XYZ file of C-alpha atoms in Angstrom:
708
model
C -20.874 19.292 -4.651
C -20.968 19.600 -0.862
C -23.262 16.826 0.501
C -23.712 18.664 3.817
C -27.314 19.871 4.313
C -27.708 23.625 4.521
C -28.834 25.559 7.601
C -32.424 26.842 7.210
C -32.529 30.492 6.286
C -34.918 31.362 9.104
C -32.330 30.169 11.587
C -29.968 32.833 10.292
C -32.389 35.699 9.639
C -34.318 35.630 12.945
C -31.761 36.103 15.742
C -34.423 36.585 18.399
C -34.977 32.820 18.308
C -31.466 32.263 19.669
C -29.593 33.241 22.782
C -27.583 35.854 20.886
C -30.381 38.342 20.297
C -28.782 40.909 22.583
C -25.857 41.038 20.165
C -27.841 40.998 16.957
C -30.108 44.080 17.354
C -29.479 46.218 14.329
C -27.826 49.467 15.329
C -26.860 52.440 13.141
C -23.665 51.806 11.263
C -20.626 52.968 13.124
C -18.058 55.128 11.446
C -14.948 53.250 10.534
C -12.275 53.747 13.118
C -9.516 52.122 15.041
C -11.581 51.160 18.095
C -11.169 47.615 19.367
C -14.814 47.338 20.466
C -18.096 48.316 18.892
C -20.485 49.728 21.434
C -24.129 48.868 20.819
C -26.815 50.613 22.800
C -28.944 48.213 24.835
C -29.856 50.554 27.651
C -33.325 50.194 29.118
C -33.571 53.945 29.420
C -32.821 54.478 33.109
C -32.992 58.133 34.098
C -30.657 58.046 37.094
C -27.124 56.675 37.423
C -26.716 53.929 39.990
C -24.434 56.086 42.141
C -27.355 58.324 43.025
C -28.852 55.531 45.128
C -27.790 54.377 48.586
C -25.356 51.445 48.724
C -28.031 49.047 49.913
C -30.214 49.958 46.957
C -27.214 49.776 44.584
C -26.622 46.198 45.741
C -30.198 45.206 44.943
C -30.006 46.862 41.531
C -26.687 45.275 40.617
C -27.850 41.786 41.712
C -30.858 42.153 39.438
C -28.575 43.110 36.531
C -26.050 40.355 37.370
C -28.729 37.677 37.221
C -29.487 38.852 33.682
C -25.790 39.127 32.786
C -25.203 35.522 33.902
C -27.372 34.378 30.977
C -25.945 36.934 28.546
C -28.581 39.663 28.849
C -27.847 43.322 29.499
C -29.251 45.158 32.495
C -29.945 48.761 33.286
C -26.464 49.428 34.642
C -24.474 46.565 33.080
C -23.790 46.849 29.349
C -22.254 44.446 26.855
C -19.579 45.297 24.320
C -18.855 42.799 21.555
C -15.218 42.336 20.465
C -14.908 43.188 16.800
C -13.486 40.333 14.703
C -13.970 37.687 17.403
C -17.280 35.887 17.205
C -18.776 35.129 20.609
C -16.341 37.316 22.530
C -17.942 40.063 24.654
C -16.900 42.355 27.486
C -19.232 43.435 30.289
C -19.089 46.991 31.614
C -20.738 48.498 34.689
C -21.837 52.023 35.472
C -18.694 53.679 36.910
C -20.731 55.636 39.476
C -21.370 52.443 41.454
C -19.858 51.984 44.888
C -16.243 50.797 44.495
C -16.649 47.766 46.770
C -19.694 46.616 44.784
C -17.828 47.272 41.526
C -14.988 44.995 42.598
C -17.318 42.142 43.570
C -19.382 42.595 40.429
C -16.345 42.537 38.118
C -15.233 39.250 39.681
C -18.409 37.661 38.333
C -18.053 39.122 34.815
C -15.623 36.369 33.564
C -18.323 33.793 34.276
C -20.821 35.805 32.247
C -18.377 36.192 29.364
C -17.549 32.466 29.355
C -21.252 31.656 29.244
C -21.787 33.879 26.190
C -18.750 32.377 24.455
C -19.836 28.785 25.123
C -23.423 29.522 24.151
C -22.222 31.002 20.843
C -20.121 27.874 20.227
C -23.153 25.653 20.863
C -25.214 27.582 18.340
C -22.568 27.789 15.625
C -21.359 24.190 15.926
C -24.864 22.772 15.804
C -24.949 23.436 12.055
C -24.630 20.419 9.778
C -21.250 21.386 8.343
C -19.575 21.278 11.757
C -19.526 17.477 11.836
C -20.769 14.779 14.170
C -18.116 15.233 16.842
C -18.846 18.952 17.192
C -22.566 18.138 17.199
C -22.067 15.744 20.102
C -19.774 18.177 21.915
C -22.298 21.005 21.450
C -25.080 18.779 22.763
C -23.025 18.004 25.863
C -22.332 21.711 26.375
C -26.024 22.485 25.924
C -26.882 20.022 28.687
C -24.289 21.669 30.933
C -25.687 25.128 30.192
C -29.144 23.909 31.152
C -27.756 23.010 34.582
C -26.073 26.409 34.692
C -29.342 28.164 33.824
C -31.111 26.151 36.521
C -28.536 27.462 38.988
C -29.233 31.031 37.855
C -32.967 30.430 38.270
C -32.404 29.189 41.811
C -30.301 32.270 42.567
C -33.065 34.473 41.230
C -35.536 32.694 43.473
C -33.317 33.398 46.473
C -33.060 37.020 45.383
C -36.814 37.379 45.214
C -37.030 35.968 48.724
C -34.562 38.617 49.868
C -31.918 36.089 50.808
C -29.215 36.918 48.218
C -26.388 39.417 48.470
C -23.584 40.188 46.002
C -21.188 38.334 48.263
C -23.548 35.363 48.373
C -23.943 35.478 44.598
C -20.167 35.390 44.222
C -19.992 32.414 46.602
C -22.657 30.368 44.803
C -21.021 31.009 41.414
C -17.685 29.557 42.493
C -18.359 25.917 41.425
C -19.181 27.005 37.892
C -16.312 29.477 37.525
C -13.571 26.896 36.975
C -15.694 24.624 34.815
C -16.857 27.289 32.386
C -13.404 28.843 32.273
C -11.837 25.527 31.229
C -14.575 24.921 28.667
C -14.223 28.454 27.310
C -10.551 27.775 26.624
C -11.507 24.645 24.691
C -14.255 26.272 22.649
C -12.110 29.305 21.880
C -9.313 27.131 20.495
C -11.782 24.939 18.629
C -13.516 27.949 17.079
C -10.399 29.912 16.151
C -8.754 26.865 14.524
C -12.018 25.530 13.074
C -11.436 22.143 14.697
C -13.647 19.165 13.941
C -13.541 15.401 14.317
C -10.317 14.014 15.760
C -8.778 17.444 16.380
C -11.653 18.381 18.677
C -11.269 15.125 20.591
C -7.513 15.606 20.915
C -8.058 19.155 22.173
C -10.467 17.930 24.848
C -8.091 15.184 25.955
C -5.069 17.462 26.132
C -7.034 20.042 28.122
C -8.219 17.344 30.528
C -4.620 16.255 31.118
C -3.610 19.871 31.699
C -6.218 20.088 34.480
C -4.843 17.132 36.390
C -4.615 19.258 39.559
C -8.320 20.109 39.552
C -10.286 16.885 39.888
C -13.688 18.472 39.303
C -12.674 20.250 36.095
C -10.682 17.264 34.862
C -13.662 14.995 35.464
C -15.911 17.413 33.572
C -13.558 17.561 30.577
C -13.259 13.780 30.530
C -17.047 13.546 30.536
C -17.175 15.994 27.628
C -14.611 13.877 25.795
C -16.744 10.789 26.308
C -19.854 12.541 25.022
C -18.060 14.066 22.026
C -16.371 10.777 21.106
C -19.630 8.804 21.056
C -20.378 9.849 17.464
C -16.797 9.080 16.425
C -16.926 5.661 18.048
C -20.136 4.912 16.132
C -18.222 5.474 12.864
C -15.353 3.361 14.172
C -17.690 0.549 15.212
C -19.215 0.227 11.748
C -15.744 0.130 10.203
C -14.200 -2.532 12.435
C -17.353 -4.649 12.646
C -18.779 -4.274 9.127
C -16.025 -2.747 6.989
C -18.225 0.240 6.105
C -17.199 3.897 6.316
C -20.277 5.827 7.446
C -18.641 9.247 7.603
C -20.877 11.970 6.108
C -18.623 14.845 7.150
C -15.186 13.373 6.457
C -14.125 13.225 10.112
C -12.913 9.611 10.232
C -9.165 9.055 10.044
C -9.512 6.490 7.238
C -9.948 7.781 3.685
C -11.552 5.795 0.873
C -10.305 6.255 -2.694
C -13.219 5.049 -4.795
C -11.341 5.641 -8.050
C -9.153 2.597 -7.329
C -10.897 -0.608 -8.366
C -9.831 -4.177 -7.660
C -9.516 -4.832 -11.402
C -6.391 -2.640 -11.420
C -4.544 -5.365 -9.503
C -4.335 -7.533 -12.629
C -3.933 -4.697 -15.141
C -1.683 -2.042 -13.665
C 1.918 -2.832 -12.740
C 2.136 0.200 -10.444
C -1.271 -0.213 -8.845
C -1.543 0.902 -5.237
C -4.946 -0.650 -4.620
C -4.153 -2.444 -1.389
C -2.225 0.504 0.012
C -4.308 3.436 -1.206
C -7.858 2.125 -1.605
C -8.177 2.710 2.129
C -5.493 4.771 3.826
C -4.840 6.686 7.030
C -5.394 10.424 7.090
C -3.811 13.032 9.313
C -5.568 13.804 12.554
C -5.905 10.480 14.320
C -7.471 10.666 17.815
C -4.733 10.304 20.401
C -6.522 7.403 22.101
C -6.474 5.448 18.799
C -2.952 6.228 17.567
C -1.517 2.964 18.884
C -4.107 0.845 17.042
C -4.672 2.949 13.916
C -2.957 0.392 11.690
C -4.972 -2.480 13.163
C -8.207 -0.538 12.670
C -7.350 0.188 9.042
C -6.444 -3.431 8.328
C -9.548 -4.827 10.042
C -11.913 -2.864 7.826
C -9.877 -3.687 4.719
C -10.174 -7.413 5.455
C -13.939 -7.125 5.915
C -14.186 -5.205 2.643
C -12.328 -7.919 0.747
C -14.706 -10.561 2.044
C -17.713 -8.456 1.147
C -16.419 -7.961 -2.408
C -16.012 -11.735 -2.619
C -19.709 -12.111 -1.857
C -18.812 -13.556 1.530
C -20.935 -11.415 3.801
C -19.499 -11.643 7.255
C -19.907 -9.481 10.313
C -17.911 -9.533 13.504
C -20.097 -11.138 16.201
C -21.329 -8.465 18.591
C -22.205 -8.626 22.256
C -22.989 -6.004 24.847
C -19.390 -6.019 26.024
C -17.966 -5.618 22.516
C -19.779 -2.409 21.598
C -17.610 0.671 21.263
C -19.605 3.124 23.327
C -16.923 4.930 25.303
C -13.190 5.280 25.824
C -12.859 4.134 29.397
C -9.615 4.367 31.295
C -9.427 0.546 31.422
C -8.898 0.521 27.639
C -11.670 -1.995 27.046
C -12.225 -0.462 23.612
C -8.699 -1.510 22.596
C -9.496 -5.131 23.452
C -12.666 -4.928 21.337
C -10.683 -3.596 18.372
C -8.055 -6.333 18.758
C -10.767 -9.006 18.892
C -12.387 -7.610 15.740
C -9.007 -7.672 13.987
C -8.328 -11.268 14.991
C -11.740 -12.343 13.730
C -11.508 -10.502 10.391
C -7.933 -11.643 9.800
C -8.729 -15.294 10.535
C -11.879 -15.299 8.395
C -10.187 -13.785 5.344
C -7.135 -15.990 5.680
C -9.294 -19.116 5.839
C -11.309 -17.897 2.867
C -8.223 -17.357 0.705
C -6.386 -20.490 1.814
C -9.288 -22.915 1.602
C -12.028 -21.643 -0.691
C -9.660 -20.025 -3.185
C -6.796 -22.525 -2.665
C -3.939 -20.053 -2.290
C -1.234 -22.697 -1.805
C -2.489 -24.625 -4.835
C -2.334 -21.504 -7.007
C 1.174 -20.651 -5.832
C 2.257 -24.244 -6.454
C 0.807 -23.982 -9.953
C 2.748 -20.765 -10.539
C 5.893 -22.550 -9.448
C 5.171 -25.501 -11.749
C 4.891 -23.357 -14.872
C 6.881 -20.185 -14.275
C 9.722 -21.630 -12.210
C 9.868 -24.853 -14.308
C 9.204 -27.122 -11.354
C 7.657 -29.601 -13.799
C 9.278 -28.992 -17.165
C 7.956 -31.827 -19.336
C 5.311 -29.563 -20.849
C 7.992 -27.027 -21.737
C 10.146 -29.591 -23.577
C 7.159 -30.658 -25.646
C 6.167 -27.052 -26.276
C 9.658 -26.050 -27.416
C 9.682 -28.975 -29.841
C 6.366 -28.176 -31.500
C 6.726 -24.384 -31.463
C 10.317 -24.194 -32.694
C 9.464 -22.748 -36.096
C 7.027 -20.167 -34.731
C 9.375 -18.970 -31.986
C 12.202 -18.540 -34.525
C 10.325 -15.613 -36.078
C 10.613 -11.964 -35.125
C 8.210 -10.859 -32.373
C 5.932 -8.869 -34.672
C 5.573 -11.853 -37.030
C 4.585 -14.387 -34.377
C 0.965 -15.477 -34.096
C 0.097 -15.436 -30.406
C -3.072 -17.420 -31.147
C -1.020 -20.197 -32.729
C 1.391 -20.225 -29.806
C -1.555 -20.431 -27.420
C -2.972 -23.446 -29.235
C 0.452 -25.122 -29.191
C 0.793 -24.368 -25.478
C -2.643 -25.874 -24.810
C -1.631 -28.947 -26.799
C 1.581 -29.309 -24.795
C -0.292 -28.930 -21.512
C -2.910 -31.531 -22.435
C -0.283 -33.968 -23.697
C 1.870 -33.990 -20.565
C 1.503 -34.434 -16.834
C 0.301 -30.823 -16.595
C -3.119 -32.023 -17.797
C -3.818 -33.299 -14.267
C -3.412 -29.785 -12.858
C -6.826 -28.074 -12.636
C -5.100 -24.697 -12.875
C -3.457 -25.300 -16.261
C -6.378 -23.637 -18.041
C -5.447 -20.332 -16.391
C -2.114 -20.354 -18.220
C -1.736 -18.163 -21.291
C 1.185 -17.087 -23.426
C 2.369 -13.726 -24.667
C 5.234 -12.322 -26.706
C 7.120 -9.302 -25.422
C 8.534 -6.698 -27.787
C 11.861 -6.169 -26.038
C 14.628 -8.345 -24.684
C 14.979 -9.269 -21.039
C 17.797 -6.747 -20.582
C 15.649 -3.953 -21.940
C 12.669 -5.043 -19.865
C 14.732 -4.951 -16.667
C 15.938 -1.446 -17.476
C 12.343 -0.174 -17.694
C 11.323 -1.596 -14.307
C 13.133 0.852 -12.065
C 11.463 -0.169 -8.820
C 12.476 -3.830 -8.787
C 15.304 -3.136 -6.399
C 15.202 -0.788 -3.446
C 18.726 0.443 -4.174
C 19.198 2.379 -7.364
C 22.149 0.954 -9.367
C 25.110 3.167 -10.026
C 25.742 4.585 -13.468
C 28.360 1.965 -14.178
C 26.017 -0.869 -13.310
C 22.936 0.337 -15.161
C 21.524 -1.945 -17.787
C 22.216 -0.466 -21.227
C 19.394 1.245 -23.066
C 19.292 -0.315 -26.485
C 17.720 1.065 -29.627
C 14.174 -0.369 -29.878
C 14.231 -0.381 -33.673
C 17.513 -2.282 -33.985
C 16.554 -4.622 -31.167
C 13.227 -5.442 -32.822
C 15.040 -6.904 -35.830
C 17.764 -8.717 -33.853
C 15.641 -10.741 -31.422
C 13.257 -13.609 -31.987
C 10.396 -15.173 -30.100
C 12.880 -17.376 -28.275
C 14.137 -14.274 -26.422
C 10.726 -12.658 -25.935
C 8.332 -15.558 -25.308
C 6.634 -15.401 -21.928
C 3.828 -17.011 -19.975
C 0.960 -15.226 -18.275
C -1.604 -16.319 -15.710
C -5.229 -15.386 -15.067
C -5.381 -14.425 -11.404
C -8.857 -13.903 -9.997
C -9.976 -11.764 -7.050
C -9.135 -12.023 -4.151
C -5.931 -13.902 -5.029
C -4.947 -10.852 -7.075
C -4.173 -9.243 -3.708
C -1.405 -11.808 -3.256
C -0.405 -12.057 -6.938
C -1.009 -8.599 -8.441
C 0.366 -7.507 -11.781
C 3.684 -6.547 -10.224
C 4.187 -9.990 -8.670
C 3.182 -11.680 -11.938
C 5.757 -9.558 -13.772
C 8.460 -10.814 -11.410
C 7.422 -14.409 -12.136
C 7.627 -13.622 -15.853
C 11.129 -12.176 -15.554
C 12.356 -15.339 -13.856
C 10.573 -17.513 -16.433
C 12.152 -15.644 -19.341
C 15.592 -16.200 -17.854
C 14.971 -19.920 -17.324
C 13.318 -20.350 -20.728
C 16.242 -18.741 -22.525
C 18.740 -20.849 -20.571
C 16.773 -23.948 -21.634
C 16.915 -22.751 -25.227
C 20.687 -22.241 -25.038
C 21.068 -25.694 -23.521
C 19.019 -27.289 -26.327
C 21.093 -25.569 -29.007
C 24.356 -26.682 -27.400
C 23.037 -30.247 -27.166
C 22.260 -30.176 -30.887
C 25.805 -28.954 -31.544
C 27.064 -31.793 -29.371
C 25.139 -34.277 -31.505
C 26.959 -32.931 -34.547
C 30.270 -33.713 -32.842
C 29.175 -37.305 -32.261
C 29.414 -37.892 -36.008
C 33.193 -37.683 -35.733
C 33.593 -40.548 -33.270
C 34.472 -42.925 -36.090
C 37.704 -41.124 -37.027
C 40.823 -39.949 -35.240
C 40.336 -36.226 -34.498
C 43.408 -35.739 -32.329
C 45.053 -32.434 -33.145
C 42.107 -31.202 -35.190
C 39.751 -28.263 -34.637
C 36.866 -30.677 -34.096
C 38.519 -31.922 -30.920
C 38.895 -28.366 -29.696
C 35.296 -27.700 -30.659
C 34.160 -30.799 -28.795
C 35.936 -29.661 -25.626
C 34.558 -26.150 -26.021
C 31.047 -27.476 -26.560
C 31.318 -29.605 -23.434
C 32.522 -26.582 -21.431
C 29.634 -24.489 -22.676
C 27.134 -27.217 -21.813
C 28.670 -27.519 -18.363
C 28.453 -23.752 -17.940
C 24.772 -23.520 -18.898
C 23.901 -26.618 -16.846
C 25.727 -25.183 -13.828
C 23.800 -21.962 -14.272
C 20.463 -23.805 -14.519
C 21.344 -25.941 -11.516
C 22.195 -22.845 -9.518
C 18.992 -21.045 -10.517
C 16.683 -23.948 -9.804
C 18.252 -25.945 -6.966
C 20.282 -23.259 -5.202
C 17.841 -20.347 -5.487
C 14.263 -21.185 -6.417
C 13.747 -24.450 -4.527
C 15.137 -23.387 -1.123
C 13.371 -20.029 -1.229
C 10.106 -21.641 -2.277
C 10.198 -24.130 0.593
C 11.062 -21.337 3.018
C 8.054 -19.325 1.839
C 5.822 -22.419 1.870
C 6.744 -23.173 5.479
C 6.107 -19.575 6.508
C 2.691 -19.569 4.849
C 1.633 -22.449 7.062
C 1.943 -20.288 10.170
C 0.798 -16.857 8.962
C -1.843 -15.011 10.950
C -3.046 -12.477 8.369
C -3.264 -11.770 4.662
C -0.752 -8.943 5.051
C 1.802 -11.496 6.239
C 1.015 -13.636 3.185
C 1.626 -10.641 0.907
C 4.805 -9.793 2.783
C 6.271 -13.311 2.603
C 5.300 -13.764 -1.045
C 6.809 -10.419 -2.060
C 9.949 -11.225 -0.086
C 10.207 -14.583 -1.867
C 9.940 -12.990 -5.311
C 12.352 -10.186 -4.510
C 14.907 -12.608 -3.091
C 14.567 -14.876 -6.130
C 15.034 -11.945 -8.504
C 18.164 -10.882 -6.706
C 19.694 -14.332 -6.352
C 18.828 -15.135 -9.982
C 21.179 -12.258 -10.874
C 18.385 -10.165 -12.390
C 19.062 -7.333 -9.956
C 22.849 -7.482 -10.368
C 23.362 -5.649 -13.689
C 27.094 -6.183 -13.959
C 26.874 -9.942 -13.403
C 23.734 -10.366 -15.482
C 25.220 -8.604 -18.512
C 28.170 -11.004 -18.401
C 25.844 -14.008 -18.177
C 23.832 -12.742 -21.143
C 27.032 -12.221 -23.141
C 28.171 -15.774 -22.399
C 24.788 -17.163 -23.462
C 24.992 -15.122 -26.665
C 28.424 -16.600 -27.441
C 27.060 -20.084 -26.794
C 24.156 -19.541 -29.179
C 26.403 -18.145 -31.903
C 28.768 -21.070 -31.519
C 25.947 -23.651 -31.627
C 24.469 -22.035 -34.730
C 27.861 -21.968 -36.454
C 28.581 -25.632 -35.712
C 25.178 -26.730 -36.959
C 25.607 -24.640 -40.095
C 29.291 -25.101 -41.025
C 29.957 -28.769 -40.292
C 27.116 -30.271 -42.379
C 28.034 -27.944 -45.268
C 31.463 -29.545 -45.496
C 29.977 -32.809 -46.818
C 29.833 -33.442 -50.585
C 26.344 -34.016 -52.025
C 26.820 -37.747 -52.548
C 27.565 -38.214 -48.884
C 24.714 -35.992 -47.809
C 22.351 -37.988 -50.015
C 23.135 -41.096 -48.008
C 21.659 -39.539 -44.879
C 19.102 -41.978 -43.525
C 17.623 -39.594 -40.962
C 19.548 -40.967 -38.001
C 20.937 -37.537 -37.122
C 24.614 -38.358 -37.992
C 24.599 -37.388 -41.648
C 24.487 -40.922 -43.009
C 26.771 -42.392 -40.403
C 24.195 -45.040 -39.638
C 25.064 -46.849 -42.906
C 27.306 -49.834 -42.266
C 28.086 -50.958 -45.812
C 31.857 -51.318 -46.387
C 31.844 -49.528 -49.773
C 30.517 -46.323 -48.112
C 32.528 -46.448 -44.887
C 35.827 -45.458 -46.462
C 34.334 -42.532 -48.375
C 32.511 -41.338 -45.237
C 35.681 -41.302 -43.135
C 37.496 -39.345 -45.802
C 34.788 -36.673 -45.875
C 34.698 -36.417 -42.076
C 38.457 -35.965 -41.924
C 38.312 -33.239 -44.538
C 35.639 -31.467 -42.525
C 37.692 -31.792 -39.357
C 40.693 -30.174 -41.035
C 38.728 -27.394 -42.769
C 40.321 -23.991 -42.123
C 36.984 -22.155 -41.931
C 35.845 -24.410 -39.096
C 39.240 -24.089 -37.398
C 39.171 -20.288 -37.474
C 35.583 -20.112 -36.234
C 36.191 -22.524 -33.382
C 39.312 -20.697 -32.236
C 37.412 -17.409 -32.336
C 34.538 -18.754 -30.238
C 36.940 -20.462 -27.855
C 38.841 -17.251 -27.227
C 35.689 -15.173 -26.816
C 34.051 -17.679 -24.479
C 37.158 -18.088 -22.313
C 37.724 -14.330 -22.138
C 34.156 -13.670 -21.050
C 34.299 -16.547 -18.592
C 37.550 -15.375 -17.078
C 36.256 -11.802 -16.801
C 33.226 -13.135 -14.920
C 35.359 -14.955 -12.343
C 36.661 -11.849 -10.471
C 33.247 -10.185 -10.644
C 31.618 -13.197 -9.002
C 34.423 -13.561 -6.497
C 34.140 -9.931 -5.421
C 30.352 -9.944 -5.405
C 30.190 -13.120 -3.349
C 31.734 -11.262 -0.410
C 28.696 -8.976 -0.240
C 26.241 -11.504 -1.682
C 27.012 -14.917 -0.132
C 24.511 -16.735 -2.368
C 26.904 -16.279 -5.296
C 29.541 -18.449 -3.662
C 28.315 -21.711 -5.161
C 27.924 -20.236 -8.628
C 31.415 -18.738 -8.384
C 32.820 -22.161 -7.515
C 31.127 -23.655 -10.563
C 32.507 -20.945 -12.812
C 35.966 -21.233 -11.272
C 35.844 -24.952 -11.959
C 35.121 -24.257 -15.582
C 37.881 -21.717 -15.706
C 40.502 -24.131 -14.396
C 39.480 -26.719 -16.963
C 40.113 -24.452 -19.925
């Protein structure tokens, strides 16, 4: 529903109350035709044509009619024709029997009369509510000018009554107004025909003033009109940059508010555009504000954030800081810049100090980037059985209680932010999750590098909670501006990669413990020796990967962002640096390099299969009597030192070391691991030329390759 108030009906039905009554007298309907003009009869009923009088009398008669025509009223010998299809446009005609010299002088004055009628029509039509505040102000300025014009006509009439006015004198006295009304008529004609309002009207006035640079009087008049018309616009602007409020009843302001976007979407919607689209720039920015449009938008946004935080703040005002006009000295630009500096500094201090931005980011680093991993070790120990289940079988409530227990039992208990940490279980693997987030990287991967789309049904039965476990974090307003859902998702992707690498490392360490049971016998030439070397290579690979991710990527980038945040000047810079940090970490953690990441995932999968096989096959090679001697030391009874068991134990270990099933499995894993590792070497070497951060990781992998 249009909120604009309606024009009273009496103002439309009673034309005699306006200056257009001479055009609105109801005349008999004209027959439809191809005439350009519709002639309406306004004659006062004169019996004689003007040519029947002497020239001196004709001059007196035409001056009398001209004084009426100057204010848009017909005379006895001057008639008005209205242009059909063009509101406000009229043409004045004179009795053709008039003396030719008088006709020529009279017709020179007609453009002034026509411009007056056109401008007067604009004033009436644009004074309606729907025309907007700028047109209201412009019409008011024109009305004031027309009052001066009418005063001039009254003075001319007074001179005429005193017998001191001739047609030539009338033409002379009208000269100052001719140029002014002509220039204004051009403006109002363009504004009316294009239905301009708001910024477009202001831009039209400014461009017309520049076009009249050669006529100082007209240019000064147009600049004055621009000042008067812009006063209403500047009042809207002042409330926005000083209070953060859009007081724009007619939609003229160049900033649009999307009320459907709420701040809660920042923590719920991955694709939310709250910060960008809640308040946005529209088309039609006044030319004198184009250079600072972005600053104006940001200033009001900052004030809005503080108001929604309950922190009512208003830019301090003084007489010099009020936006009342657009002077040539650009003082209004300095006022806008001062308002921006104030709003930016206030919001930045609010977020950094009251809401402890750095502390929250440090907490995110501690938990998601494993800066302090003791809680995670404890959690993985106590949640091992639950995480081994399929995602749909896992109890998130149980995991949450175990996570809380791990947090309270470790150094994380001293962190006041640990209560904001929650856990969740995804339904798809990390590879699948990356394939669904198409906007993580600005460059779309080629078809050969796209992450494969796996079957959700088959994947659901092949993965466990160890591949899908993830942390979440409760981010409150206004920190959700810095850490929206999209940023939190990027933290989660990095955490899932690190968590899975930790899991692979733990499984390989358990396999390594199994190998320690064979230290008591000679395993030279056996498959166990090969397995031991392979296990050590795998552990070195996963440790090199973890070292690269944490010490070569996350730590340096974090410190770079932390240092930048100490010198930021606005919240937008905070958002920019934080987003840059996350995007750089995603890329350097290989998550945005599909070809490399798929190889890394394949190598981790081989490591997990190998660790599971070693832990399953080797203990099964022991006979029951040996297994029954296990004292819980982790070496299958090897802790016993009695002589009568030592010989039997060594015999069983040697049999296990020479078992063909173990030999075949180890050789298979060794070949698969080495093949995948060697295939990764050229990919990393080639990629490191375009991505220098891969150089160190490539050296680590090359080192492993040379050892095999």
